[in-house]
XYZ file of C-alpha atoms in Angstrom:
323
model
C -30.950 85.985 39.931
C -30.157 82.534 42.115
C -32.544 81.407 44.430
C -29.611 81.025 47.273
C -26.079 81.294 47.240
C -23.551 78.657 48.841
C -20.021 79.938 49.898
C -17.155 77.946 48.386
C -15.688 75.242 50.582
C -12.204 75.200 49.149
C -10.179 77.962 48.585
C -8.862 78.969 44.833
C -5.256 78.367 46.048
C -5.470 74.055 45.832
C -4.215 72.988 43.043
C -4.867 69.101 42.204
C -2.223 67.093 40.124
C -3.858 64.732 37.315
C -2.266 61.595 36.112
C -1.087 61.029 32.874
C -2.357 57.603 32.424
C -5.468 55.614 34.159
C -3.055 52.981 35.778
C 0.548 52.067 35.946
C 2.725 48.904 34.754
C 5.973 47.697 35.610
C 8.474 48.365 32.406
C 8.812 45.347 30.427
C 11.183 46.667 27.651
C 14.880 46.591 27.351
C 16.562 49.245 29.065
C 18.834 51.846 27.258
C 21.667 50.296 25.391
C 20.089 46.735 25.060
C 17.802 45.182 22.051
C 14.177 44.126 22.113
C 13.189 41.336 20.149
C 9.676 40.579 19.365
C 9.701 36.925 21.197
C 10.973 37.805 24.831
C 11.016 41.047 26.708
C 13.899 41.529 28.392
C 13.979 43.532 32.031
C 17.356 44.165 33.733
C 19.046 41.549 31.366
C 17.042 38.640 31.986
C 13.334 37.401 30.513
C 10.918 38.906 32.488
C 8.852 35.622 34.531
C 5.646 37.304 33.559
C 6.123 37.393 29.907
C 7.431 33.685 30.326
C 4.078 32.603 31.906
C 1.802 34.639 29.312
C 3.663 32.819 26.563
C 3.347 29.377 27.938
C -0.224 30.164 28.750
C -0.518 31.224 25.269
C 0.954 27.996 23.910
C -1.174 25.522 26.248
C -4.478 27.558 24.958
C -3.309 27.115 21.076
C -2.937 23.439 21.880
C -6.222 22.935 23.525
C -7.991 25.061 20.620
C -6.140 22.489 18.001
C -7.173 19.342 19.913
C -10.750 20.824 20.426
C -10.932 21.873 16.256
C -9.561 18.232 15.499
C -12.357 16.509 17.576
C -15.018 18.938 16.157
C -14.346 18.425 12.950
C -13.893 14.530 13.076
C -17.379 14.343 14.975
C -18.602 16.605 12.002
C -17.488 14.198 9.033
C -18.923 11.376 10.904
C -22.465 12.955 11.536
C -22.293 14.244 7.882
C -21.594 10.401 6.346
C -24.842 9.129 5.181
C -24.375 5.736 6.945
C -24.044 7.367 10.133
C -27.440 5.186 11.239
C -25.394 2.652 12.923
C -26.696 0.357 15.393
C -23.513 -0.977 17.167
C -19.746 0.001 17.436
C -17.676 -3.170 17.863
C -14.406 -2.054 17.706
C -11.601 0.443 17.096
C -7.609 -0.224 16.772
C -3.976 1.726 16.498
C -1.662 -0.726 14.993
C 1.267 -0.596 16.847
C 3.756 -2.236 14.827
C 6.504 -0.356 13.300
C 6.741 0.212 9.533
C 8.092 -3.250 8.541
C 9.743 -3.580 5.214
C 7.538 -4.674 2.200
C 8.543 -4.995 -1.598
C 6.352 -1.806 -2.602
C 8.840 0.255 -4.204
C 7.257 3.488 -4.022
C 5.706 5.378 -1.286
C 2.624 7.144 -1.260
C 1.835 10.456 0.392
C -1.569 11.099 2.051
C -1.787 14.896 1.714
C -0.984 14.427 -2.217
C -3.564 11.797 -2.757
C -6.438 12.652 -0.186
C -5.912 16.411 0.214
C -4.155 18.215 2.839
C -6.747 18.662 5.940
C -5.239 19.930 9.206
C -6.940 19.028 12.372
C -9.226 16.617 10.692
C -8.810 12.923 10.299
C -9.293 11.407 6.831
C -11.925 8.964 7.163
C -12.377 5.978 4.258
C -15.793 4.557 5.063
C -16.800 1.192 3.293
C -20.050 -0.683 3.533
C -19.315 -4.492 2.785
C -22.400 -7.219 2.544
C -21.359 -9.738 5.560
C -22.298 -12.597 3.245
C -19.269 -11.516 0.881
C -16.338 -10.401 3.011
C -13.692 -8.104 1.048
C -10.594 -10.421 1.987
C -8.352 -7.762 -0.056
C -9.244 -5.128 2.018
C -8.395 -6.822 5.180
C -5.180 -7.551 3.670
C -4.806 -3.897 2.405
C -5.761 -2.754 5.861
C -3.308 -4.723 7.460
C -0.732 -3.074 5.379
C -2.052 0.254 5.792
C -1.693 -0.137 9.459
C 1.955 -0.900 8.993
C 2.281 2.378 7.097
C 0.363 4.724 8.722
C -1.693 5.545 12.186
C -4.822 3.936 11.253
C -8.076 4.834 13.442
C -9.970 1.299 12.610
C -13.474 0.681 13.448
C -16.302 -2.084 12.741
C -20.080 -1.406 12.819
C -23.159 -3.184 12.096
C -25.775 -1.539 10.210
C -29.659 -2.018 11.252
C -29.914 -3.868 8.048
C -28.152 -6.869 8.950
C -29.565 -8.994 11.800
C -26.699 -10.975 12.221
C -22.922 -11.142 11.859
C -20.419 -13.775 12.602
C -17.829 -12.750 15.844
C -14.987 -13.149 13.059
C -16.206 -10.413 10.999
C -16.913 -8.137 14.261
C -13.323 -8.513 15.081
C -11.662 -8.462 11.382
C -9.911 -5.061 11.774
C -8.296 -5.800 15.246
C -9.261 -5.032 18.872
C -10.301 -1.745 20.401
C -7.319 0.479 21.089
C -7.608 2.630 24.704
C -6.951 5.776 22.856
C -9.596 5.518 19.749
C -11.408 8.718 21.246
C -8.515 11.136 20.234
C -9.083 11.156 16.755
C -6.295 13.795 16.356
C -3.797 10.908 17.031
C -4.205 9.168 13.851
C -3.644 9.775 10.191
C -6.111 7.866 8.478
C -9.742 6.511 9.426
C -10.845 3.074 8.281
C -14.485 2.623 9.141
C -15.753 -0.745 8.023
C -19.822 -0.876 7.884
C -21.207 -4.690 7.672
C -24.258 -3.300 5.689
C -27.031 -5.190 3.175
C -25.655 -4.044 -0.006
C -25.349 -5.496 -3.265
C -21.828 -4.261 -4.128
C -19.394 -3.242 -1.805
C -19.358 0.946 -1.453
C -16.505 2.987 -0.370
C -16.908 6.705 0.350
C -14.264 9.009 1.313
C -15.116 12.572 0.651
C -18.932 12.939 0.598
C -18.767 16.526 -0.653
C -16.581 16.070 -3.436
C -16.676 12.631 -5.055
C -19.340 9.777 -5.408
C -19.181 6.562 -3.795
C -16.728 3.716 -5.259
C -18.375 0.728 -5.940
C -16.956 -2.990 -6.357
C -14.204 -4.659 -4.437
C -11.355 -4.358 -7.353
C -12.019 -0.561 -7.531
C -11.802 0.100 -3.879
C -8.694 -2.197 -3.715
C -7.054 0.068 -6.203
C -8.049 3.103 -4.425
C -6.359 1.565 -1.098
C -3.397 0.216 -2.923
C -2.673 3.719 -3.987
C -2.285 4.895 -0.417
C 0.433 2.292 -0.149
C 2.438 2.441 -3.547
C 1.980 4.257 -6.787
C 0.444 2.438 -9.778
C 3.463 1.812 -11.954
C 4.329 4.747 -14.539
C 4.719 2.237 -17.345
C 1.413 2.286 -19.294
C 1.593 -1.229 -20.394
C 2.764 -2.378 -16.858
C -0.272 -0.440 -15.271
C -2.535 -1.912 -17.574
C -1.312 -5.584 -16.870
C -1.718 -4.935 -13.323
C -5.617 -3.935 -14.007
C -6.309 -6.627 -16.107
C -4.933 -9.209 -13.449
C -7.048 -7.492 -10.978
C -10.048 -7.839 -13.110
C -9.418 -11.349 -13.820
C -9.243 -11.998 -10.254
C -12.566 -10.696 -9.154
C -14.299 -11.806 -12.274
C -13.293 -14.966 -13.322
C -11.553 -16.319 -10.161
C -14.190 -15.269 -7.589
C -17.067 -15.081 -9.902
C -16.603 -17.289 -12.734
C -17.238 -21.198 -13.473
C -14.994 -23.898 -12.944
C -13.880 -23.939 -16.201
C -13.369 -20.253 -15.893
C -11.160 -20.696 -12.918
C -9.253 -23.778 -14.169
C -8.799 -21.390 -17.516
C -7.130 -18.403 -15.105
C -4.980 -20.745 -12.902
C -3.349 -21.845 -16.188
C -2.752 -18.370 -17.308
C -1.343 -17.895 -13.551
C 0.929 -20.991 -14.244
C 2.101 -19.448 -17.383
C 2.797 -16.110 -16.143
C 4.738 -16.903 -13.057
C 6.984 -19.323 -15.169
C 8.456 -16.343 -16.495
C 8.393 -13.836 -13.199
C 8.286 -14.328 -9.455
C 5.237 -12.161 -9.613
C 2.211 -11.514 -11.855
C 2.923 -8.081 -12.998
C 6.988 -8.457 -13.162
C 9.848 -8.656 -10.808
C 7.854 -6.466 -8.493
C 4.897 -7.178 -6.177
C 1.845 -5.193 -6.701
C -1.982 -5.228 -6.364
C -2.387 -8.079 -9.077
C -0.565 -10.167 -6.587
C -3.124 -9.543 -3.815
C -5.989 -9.663 -5.805
C -5.321 -12.829 -7.380
C -4.138 -14.518 -3.919
C -7.193 -13.452 -2.111
C -9.603 -14.952 -4.734
C -7.860 -18.071 -5.379
C -8.011 -18.277 -1.445
C -11.543 -17.778 -1.414
C -12.541 -20.019 -4.361
C -10.973 -23.208 -2.774
C -8.558 -23.430 -5.510
C -5.231 -23.201 -3.350
C -4.735 -26.900 -2.842
C -5.125 -28.092 -6.394
C -3.422 -25.353 -8.385
C -0.143 -25.898 -10.613
C 3.307 -25.921 -9.693
C 4.247 -22.199 -10.415
C 1.620 -21.026 -8.874
C 1.740 -23.017 -5.408
C 5.382 -21.653 -5.233
C 3.753 -18.011 -5.651
C 1.279 -18.760 -3.182
C 4.240 -19.682 -0.781
C 5.887 -16.711 -1.539
C 3.050 -14.278 -0.873
C 2.624 -16.135 2.588
C 6.379 -15.414 3.378
C 5.568 -11.591 3.047
C 3.278 -11.878 6.006
C 0.640 -9.255 4.602
C -2.060 -12.230 4.203
C -2.345 -13.609 7.716
C -5.942 -11.498 7.959
C -7.336 -13.213 5.000
C -5.913 -16.895 5.573
C -6.889 -16.677 9.260
C -10.382 -15.439 8.145
C -10.988 -18.564 6.218
C -9.471 -21.338 8.380
């Protein structure tokens, strides 16, 4: 039995119509007889402006997300590099030169050689001792800038007290868009550091460091042109590269004289050291002849070959560096 009763405030004859949904939206589907695609919603025969605005906003958001992903992955790659303890960032550059005609017959693909990594810059980090500047790397860097969009940076490690000014600017001036890493195809970072041998690191997770200027030069040259498919010709190129670095650059006066005679003999039969085509053998031997100071006293065929190399225009960084 209830404590008290309350009379009803409305009659039982009142009926309330309930909606079938919480809220209504305008119809953006095609009217009867028209087809509706997955990409465009059509209303009265035209694309609805609201759908156009939504698609534009989605495209803008996706682009911002892609740029953000590229920037974050680039920063993460820099931080995980063991040589990230840098004291001074000196210069960054993006070559504005258009690809020029070279004597390289083959064309290498970065995705095939370095792996496809969308949204992240492929960084090549090189540690070099300022007491032994790697001329071949400066030449190869110059040619890489003609082939790819290269973000070039020079740093000074804390193990080095002072670096000559020409070494600080050896990769060119700073580019205004150097902060936008996603604009570039390849990162070329040169760190002046007190190391006994030149070292190169590309993938910290997947490969060990490459040591020695000859080996690093081989790696960089493959980004420009594949090695000869003929095993004998590839072996000849490797032989000249080793001869350049171990006898011309580090050998005695007697060894250098022997190598110059061998160069003169080889160049009497072909315009280039490995035959009719320009190769890494020519780059390595030219730089080592130049660095050893033997360029002015070389035999006739070697003198002609030196002029042919200089006419290509690839060796300006190395030649200007020693002036």
